[in-house]
């Protein structure tokens, strides 16, 4: 009975997650009229690539896609490097002032400066309307620092460091030659967390960027959807209806387009997730 209830619960969770995804994919490959009339469930109705043709013919989509790849790639590299640079020293018991520094780091997770002070800092640093405004201010995540520090402290034994010291190995060499190769599962999990956050982020771009050529794909998609659902100035009813149907179709097509990179990356790091979850379960 217990096993039956477990499978029933798992199947329910699977349906809750999977069915909306199937509906989105099926709608993106359906005819605009079928989508607007609500006839699409989990299989395309009157198969059509109209949504993808319209989306990919828009140069802003391509530019936004490339911008998002840049922000995600460069941002993830910088974030992982900064996180390791902060987490590794904090994992060493011999670090002077380790406790107070860690307390300050955790304090920033509980209390932030707020939107306006953060904007003023970015403005004073001259990063408004630059690509760095989306990469530098969010470079370090406290939660990721805690995970990385915990991993280094629990998975890299002090005896290994002491043995390396006897062989003349310094801190930086030990980190590069020994600690980082052993920390690949943690690095993969942390990198994926940063990459997903960076890829899905659009509020920072909305706040700091003015040049449309710098917009990430998420902000481009938002603007396109708003424009296609705002019929102001249009007087022809047929044109308004067609535009509304196309907007409904674009919504699903753009969701699929924006999700593809994350879906492609995930299988390569999924095998590290078990270890990553175990790392996250150990705090302190």
Short mmCIF file of C-alpha atoms in Angstrom, two decimals:
data_model
loop_
_atom_site.label_atom_id
_atom_site.label_comp_id
_atom_site.label_asym_id
_atom_site.label_seq_id
_atom_site.Cartn_x
_atom_site.Cartn_y
_atom_site.Cartn_z
CA UNK A 1 0.00 0.00 0.00
CA UNK A 2 2.84 2.35 0.91
CA UNK A 3 4.61 1.58 -2.36
CA UNK A 4 1.39 2.20 -4.30
CA UNK A 5 0.88 5.57 -2.60
CA UNK A 6 4.49 6.50 -3.31
CA UNK A 7 4.15 5.72 -7.01
CA UNK A 8 0.80 7.53 -7.14
CA UNK A 9 2.34 10.61 -5.55
CA UNK A 10 5.33 10.53 -7.89
CA UNK A 11 3.08 10.13 -10.92
CA UNK A 12 1.00 13.09 -9.74
CA UNK A 13 4.10 15.26 -9.39
CA UNK A 14 5.31 14.10 -12.82
CA UNK A 15 1.97 15.02 -14.39
CA UNK A 16 1.96 18.44 -12.73
CA UNK A 17 5.41 19.20 -14.16
CA UNK A 18 5.24 17.40 -17.51
CA UNK A 19 1.76 18.28 -18.80
CA UNK A 20 2.25 22.08 -18.87
CA UNK A 21 5.55 21.55 -20.70
CA UNK A 22 3.86 19.31 -23.28
CA UNK A 23 1.14 21.91 -23.75
CA UNK A 24 3.72 24.65 -24.37
CA UNK A 25 5.68 22.57 -26.90
CA UNK A 26 2.50 21.41 -28.66
CA UNK A 27 1.14 24.96 -28.83
CA UNK A 28 4.41 26.26 -30.29
CA UNK A 29 4.03 23.84 -33.24
CA UNK A 30 0.32 24.49 -33.82
CA UNK A 31 -1.67 26.82 -36.02
CA UNK A 32 -2.23 30.30 -34.51
CA UNK A 33 -6.02 29.98 -34.78
CA UNK A 34 -5.97 26.64 -32.95
CA UNK A 35 -3.82 28.13 -30.19
CA UNK A 36 -6.07 31.17 -29.72
CA UNK A 37 -9.22 29.05 -29.70
CA UNK A 38 -7.79 26.81 -26.97
CA UNK A 39 -7.95 23.59 -29.01
CA UNK A 40 -4.35 22.56 -28.28
CA UNK A 41 -3.69 20.24 -25.37
CA UNK A 42 -0.67 17.93 -25.54
CA UNK A 43 -0.29 17.40 -29.27
CA UNK A 44 0.10 19.97 -32.10
CA UNK A 45 -3.12 20.89 -33.93
CA UNK A 46 -2.64 21.70 -37.63
CA UNK A 47 1.16 21.52 -37.41
CA UNK A 48 2.79 24.86 -38.17
CA UNK A 49 6.20 26.50 -37.74
CA UNK A 50 4.71 29.97 -38.07
CA UNK A 51 5.67 30.98 -34.54
CA UNK A 52 9.32 29.98 -34.96
CA UNK A 53 9.50 31.65 -38.41
CA UNK A 54 8.26 34.94 -37.01
CA UNK A 55 10.45 34.73 -33.90
CA UNK A 56 13.67 33.79 -35.71
CA UNK A 57 13.11 36.33 -38.50
CA UNK A 58 13.31 39.08 -35.92
CA UNK A 59 16.95 40.35 -35.71
CA UNK A 60 16.38 41.41 -32.11
CA UNK A 61 15.83 37.75 -31.20
CA UNK A 62 19.20 36.71 -32.67
CA UNK A 63 21.01 39.63 -31.05
CA UNK A 64 19.34 38.96 -27.72
CA UNK A 65 20.20 35.27 -27.95
CA UNK A 66 23.90 36.04 -28.57
CA UNK A 67 23.89 38.60 -25.77
CA UNK A 68 22.42 36.06 -23.37
CA UNK A 69 25.08 33.53 -24.37
CA UNK A 70 27.73 36.14 -23.59
CA UNK A 71 26.19 37.13 -20.27
CA UNK A 72 25.71 33.51 -19.26
CA UNK A 73 29.15 32.30 -20.36
CA UNK A 74 31.24 35.21 -19.11
CA UNK A 75 29.07 35.76 -16.05
CA UNK A 76 29.32 32.13 -15.02
CA UNK A 77 33.11 32.06 -15.43
CA UNK A 78 33.52 35.23 -13.36
CA UNK A 79 31.06 34.05 -10.71
CA UNK A 80 32.70 30.63 -10.32
CA UNK A 81 36.18 32.20 -10.14
CA UNK A 82 35.11 34.77 -7.52
CA UNK A 83 33.20 32.16 -5.53
CA UNK A 84 36.18 29.79 -5.36
CA UNK A 85 38.52 32.68 -4.54
CA UNK A 86 36.33 33.55 -1.55
CA UNK A 87 35.21 30.08 -0.49
CA UNK A 88 38.59 28.33 -0.44
CA UNK A 89 40.28 30.66 2.09
CA UNK A 90 37.14 30.55 4.24
CA UNK A 91 37.39 26.76 4.29
CA UNK A 92 40.89 26.82 5.80
CA UNK A 93 40.90 26.63 9.59
CA UNK A 94 44.21 28.48 9.69
CA UNK A 95 42.72 31.66 8.14
CA UNK A 96 42.90 34.53 10.62
CA UNK A 97 39.47 36.09 11.24
CA UNK A 98 37.70 33.32 9.36
CA UNK A 99 34.63 33.39 11.63
CA UNK A 100 33.94 37.17 11.44
CA UNK A 101 34.50 37.22 7.67
CA UNK A 102 32.07 34.32 7.22
CA UNK A 103 29.55 36.10 9.44
CA UNK A 104 29.77 39.22 7.26
CA UNK A 105 29.31 37.12 4.12
CA UNK A 106 26.22 35.39 5.53
CA UNK A 107 24.88 38.74 6.79
CA UNK A 108 24.68 39.99 3.20
CA UNK A 109 22.46 37.01 2.37
CA UNK A 110 19.96 38.03 5.06
CA UNK A 111 20.12 41.81 4.62
CA UNK A 112 20.87 43.54 1.33
CA UNK A 113 21.40 47.21 0.59
CA UNK A 114 18.23 47.46 -1.47
CA UNK A 115 17.46 48.44 -5.03
CA UNK A 116 18.30 52.14 -4.95
CA UNK A 117 21.69 51.85 -3.16
CA UNK A 118 22.65 49.04 -5.52
CA UNK A 119 21.70 51.13 -8.55
CA UNK A 120 23.71 54.09 -7.22
CA UNK A 121 26.78 51.87 -6.72
CA UNK A 122 26.50 50.53 -10.26
CA UNK A 123 26.06 54.09 -11.55
CA UNK A 124 29.09 55.39 -9.64
CA UNK A 125 31.17 52.53 -11.03
CA UNK A 126 30.26 53.66 -14.55
CA UNK A 127 28.61 50.39 -15.52
CA UNK A 128 25.19 51.77 -16.51
CA UNK A 129 24.31 50.72 -20.07
CA UNK A 130 27.31 48.38 -20.28
CA UNK A 131 27.50 44.60 -20.39
CA UNK A 132 29.35 44.54 -17.07
CA UNK A 133 26.25 45.82 -15.26
CA UNK A 134 24.75 42.37 -15.75
CA UNK A 135 27.88 40.44 -14.82
CA UNK A 136 29.75 42.14 -11.96
CA UNK A 137 27.06 43.22 -9.42
CA UNK A 138 25.67 39.68 -9.16
CA UNK A 139 29.03 37.93 -9.49
CA UNK A 140 29.02 36.28 -6.05
CA UNK A 141 26.13 34.35 -4.58
CA UNK A 142 26.36 33.78 -0.84
CA UNK A 143 24.61 30.45 -1.02
CA UNK A 144 27.11 29.22 -3.60
CA UNK A 145 29.98 30.44 -1.40
CA UNK A 146 28.61 28.44 1.53
CA UNK A 147 28.30 25.34 -0.64
CA UNK A 148 31.83 25.70 -2.04
CA UNK A 149 33.36 26.45 1.35
CA UNK A 150 31.60 23.46 2.92
CA UNK A 151 32.81 21.20 0.11
CA UNK A 152 36.43 22.29 0.45
CA UNK A 153 36.30 21.90 4.24
CA UNK A 154 34.63 18.49 4.31
CA UNK A 155 35.94 16.82 1.14
CA UNK A 156 39.54 18.06 1.09
CA UNK A 157 41.16 16.66 4.28
CA UNK A 158 43.72 18.70 6.17
CA UNK A 159 46.12 15.73 6.02
CA UNK A 160 46.22 16.11 2.24
CA UNK A 161 47.15 19.77 2.56
CA UNK A 162 49.79 19.00 5.17
CA UNK A 163 51.31 16.31 2.95
CA UNK A 164 51.41 18.76 0.05
CA UNK A 165 53.09 21.35 2.27
CA UNK A 166 55.83 18.86 3.15
CA UNK A 167 56.49 18.51 -0.57
CA UNK A 168 56.86 22.28 -0.89
CA UNK A 169 53.40 23.00 -2.27
CA UNK A 170 52.01 26.48 -1.54
CA UNK A 171 48.38 27.49 -1.11
CA UNK A 172 47.77 28.59 -4.70
CA UNK A 173 49.47 25.53 -6.17
CA UNK A 174 47.54 23.24 -3.83
CA UNK A 175 44.28 24.93 -4.86
CA UNK A 176 45.06 24.67 -8.58
CA UNK A 177 46.69 21.24 -8.69
CA UNK A 178 44.83 19.34 -5.94
CA UNK A 179 41.69 21.04 -4.61
CA UNK A 180 40.08 22.14 -7.89
CA UNK A 181 40.43 18.75 -9.66
CA UNK A 182 38.86 17.06 -6.62
CA UNK A 183 36.07 19.66 -6.53
CA UNK A 184 34.76 19.14 -10.08
CA UNK A 185 31.29 17.96 -8.92
CA UNK A 186 30.88 21.04 -6.74
CA UNK A 187 32.15 23.36 -9.48
CA UNK A 188 29.71 21.83 -11.98
CA UNK A 189 26.74 22.31 -9.66
CA UNK A 190 27.70 25.86 -8.72
CA UNK A 191 28.33 26.75 -12.37
CA UNK A 192 24.92 25.41 -13.37
CA UNK A 193 23.23 27.41 -10.61
CA UNK A 194 24.94 30.60 -11.80
CA UNK A 195 24.25 29.83 -15.48
CA UNK A 196 20.52 29.24 -14.97
CA UNK A 197 20.20 32.37 -12.85
CA UNK A 198 22.05 34.45 -15.43
CA UNK A 199 20.12 33.02 -18.38
CA UNK A 200 16.71 33.66 -16.82
CA UNK A 201 17.58 37.09 -15.47
CA UNK A 202 15.98 40.11 -17.09
CA UNK A 203 15.25 42.58 -14.29
CA UNK A 204 18.86 43.79 -14.07
CA UNK A 205 18.86 44.39 -17.83
CA UNK A 206 15.57 46.29 -17.53
CA UNK A 207 17.13 48.40 -14.81
CA UNK A 208 20.65 49.07 -16.09
CA UNK A 209 20.50 48.84 -19.90
CA UNK A 210 19.16 51.47 -22.31
CA UNK A 211 20.70 50.31 -25.59
CA UNK A 212 18.48 47.66 -27.22
CA UNK A 213 21.55 46.01 -28.79
CA UNK A 214 22.68 44.98 -25.29
CA UNK A 215 19.39 43.40 -24.24
CA UNK A 216 19.44 39.70 -23.26
CA UNK A 217 16.96 37.33 -24.86
CA UNK A 218 14.59 37.42 -21.88
CA UNK A 219 14.15 41.19 -22.12
CA UNK A 220 13.78 41.04 -25.91
CA UNK A 221 11.07 38.41 -25.56
CA UNK A 222 9.28 40.47 -22.96
CA UNK A 223 9.27 43.53 -25.20
CA UNK A 224 8.08 41.57 -28.24
CA UNK A 225 5.22 40.01 -26.29
CA UNK A 226 4.15 43.38 -24.93
CA UNK A 227 4.23 44.95 -28.38
CA UNK A 228 2.23 42.11 -29.87
CA UNK A 229 -0.41 42.23 -27.17
CA UNK A 230 -0.83 45.99 -27.28
CA UNK A 231 -3.20 46.85 -30.12
CA UNK A 232 -3.12 50.56 -29.49
CA UNK A 233 -3.45 52.57 -32.72
CA UNK A 234 -4.92 49.65 -34.69
CA UNK A 235 -8.40 50.10 -36.06
CA UNK A 236 -8.82 47.09 -38.36
CA UNK A 237 -10.56 44.28 -36.45
CA UNK A 238 -9.19 41.49 -38.68
CA UNK A 239 -5.66 42.80 -38.30
CA UNK A 240 -6.09 43.06 -34.55
CA UNK A 241 -7.38 39.47 -34.38
CA UNK A 242 -4.51 38.14 -36.50
CA UNK A 243 -2.00 40.01 -34.37
CA UNK A 244 -3.58 38.63 -31.21
CA UNK A 245 -3.42 35.08 -32.56
CA UNK A 246 0.20 35.52 -33.58
CA UNK A 247 1.04 36.94 -30.15
CA UNK A 248 -0.48 33.88 -28.49
CA UNK A 249 1.57 31.59 -30.73
CA UNK A 250 4.76 33.63 -30.24
CA UNK A 251 4.40 33.33 -26.49
CA UNK A 252 4.80 29.56 -26.65
CA UNK A 253 7.46 29.55 -29.39
CA UNK A 254 9.62 32.03 -27.52
CA UNK A 255 9.37 30.06 -24.29
CA UNK A 256 10.69 27.00 -26.12
CA UNK A 257 13.49 28.99 -27.79
CA UNK A 258 14.56 30.52 -24.48
CA UNK A 259 14.52 27.14 -22.74
CA UNK A 260 16.60 25.18 -25.26
CA UNK A 261 20.11 26.17 -24.00
CA UNK A 262 19.29 25.24 -20.40
CA UNK A 263 17.78 21.94 -21.52
CA UNK A 264 20.91 21.19 -23.54
CA UNK A 265 23.29 21.96 -20.66
CA UNK A 266 21.38 20.14 -17.94
CA UNK A 267 22.06 16.51 -19.03
CA UNK A 268 25.83 17.07 -18.90
CA UNK A 269 25.78 18.12 -15.23
CA UNK A 270 22.78 16.13 -14.00
CA UNK A 271 25.02 13.33 -12.76
CA UNK A 272 26.66 15.78 -10.35
CA UNK A 273 23.36 16.83 -8.82
CA UNK A 274 23.21 14.04 -6.24
CA UNK A 275 26.54 15.12 -4.82
CA UNK A 276 25.47 18.75 -5.13
CA UNK A 277 22.34 18.14 -3.10
CA UNK A 278 24.38 16.38 -0.42
CA UNK A 279 26.78 19.32 -0.33
CA UNK A 280 23.87 21.72 0.14
CA UNK A 281 22.58 19.64 3.02
CA UNK A 282 25.75 20.33 5.03
CA UNK A 283 25.94 23.91 6.24
CA UNK A 284 28.18 25.89 8.53
#
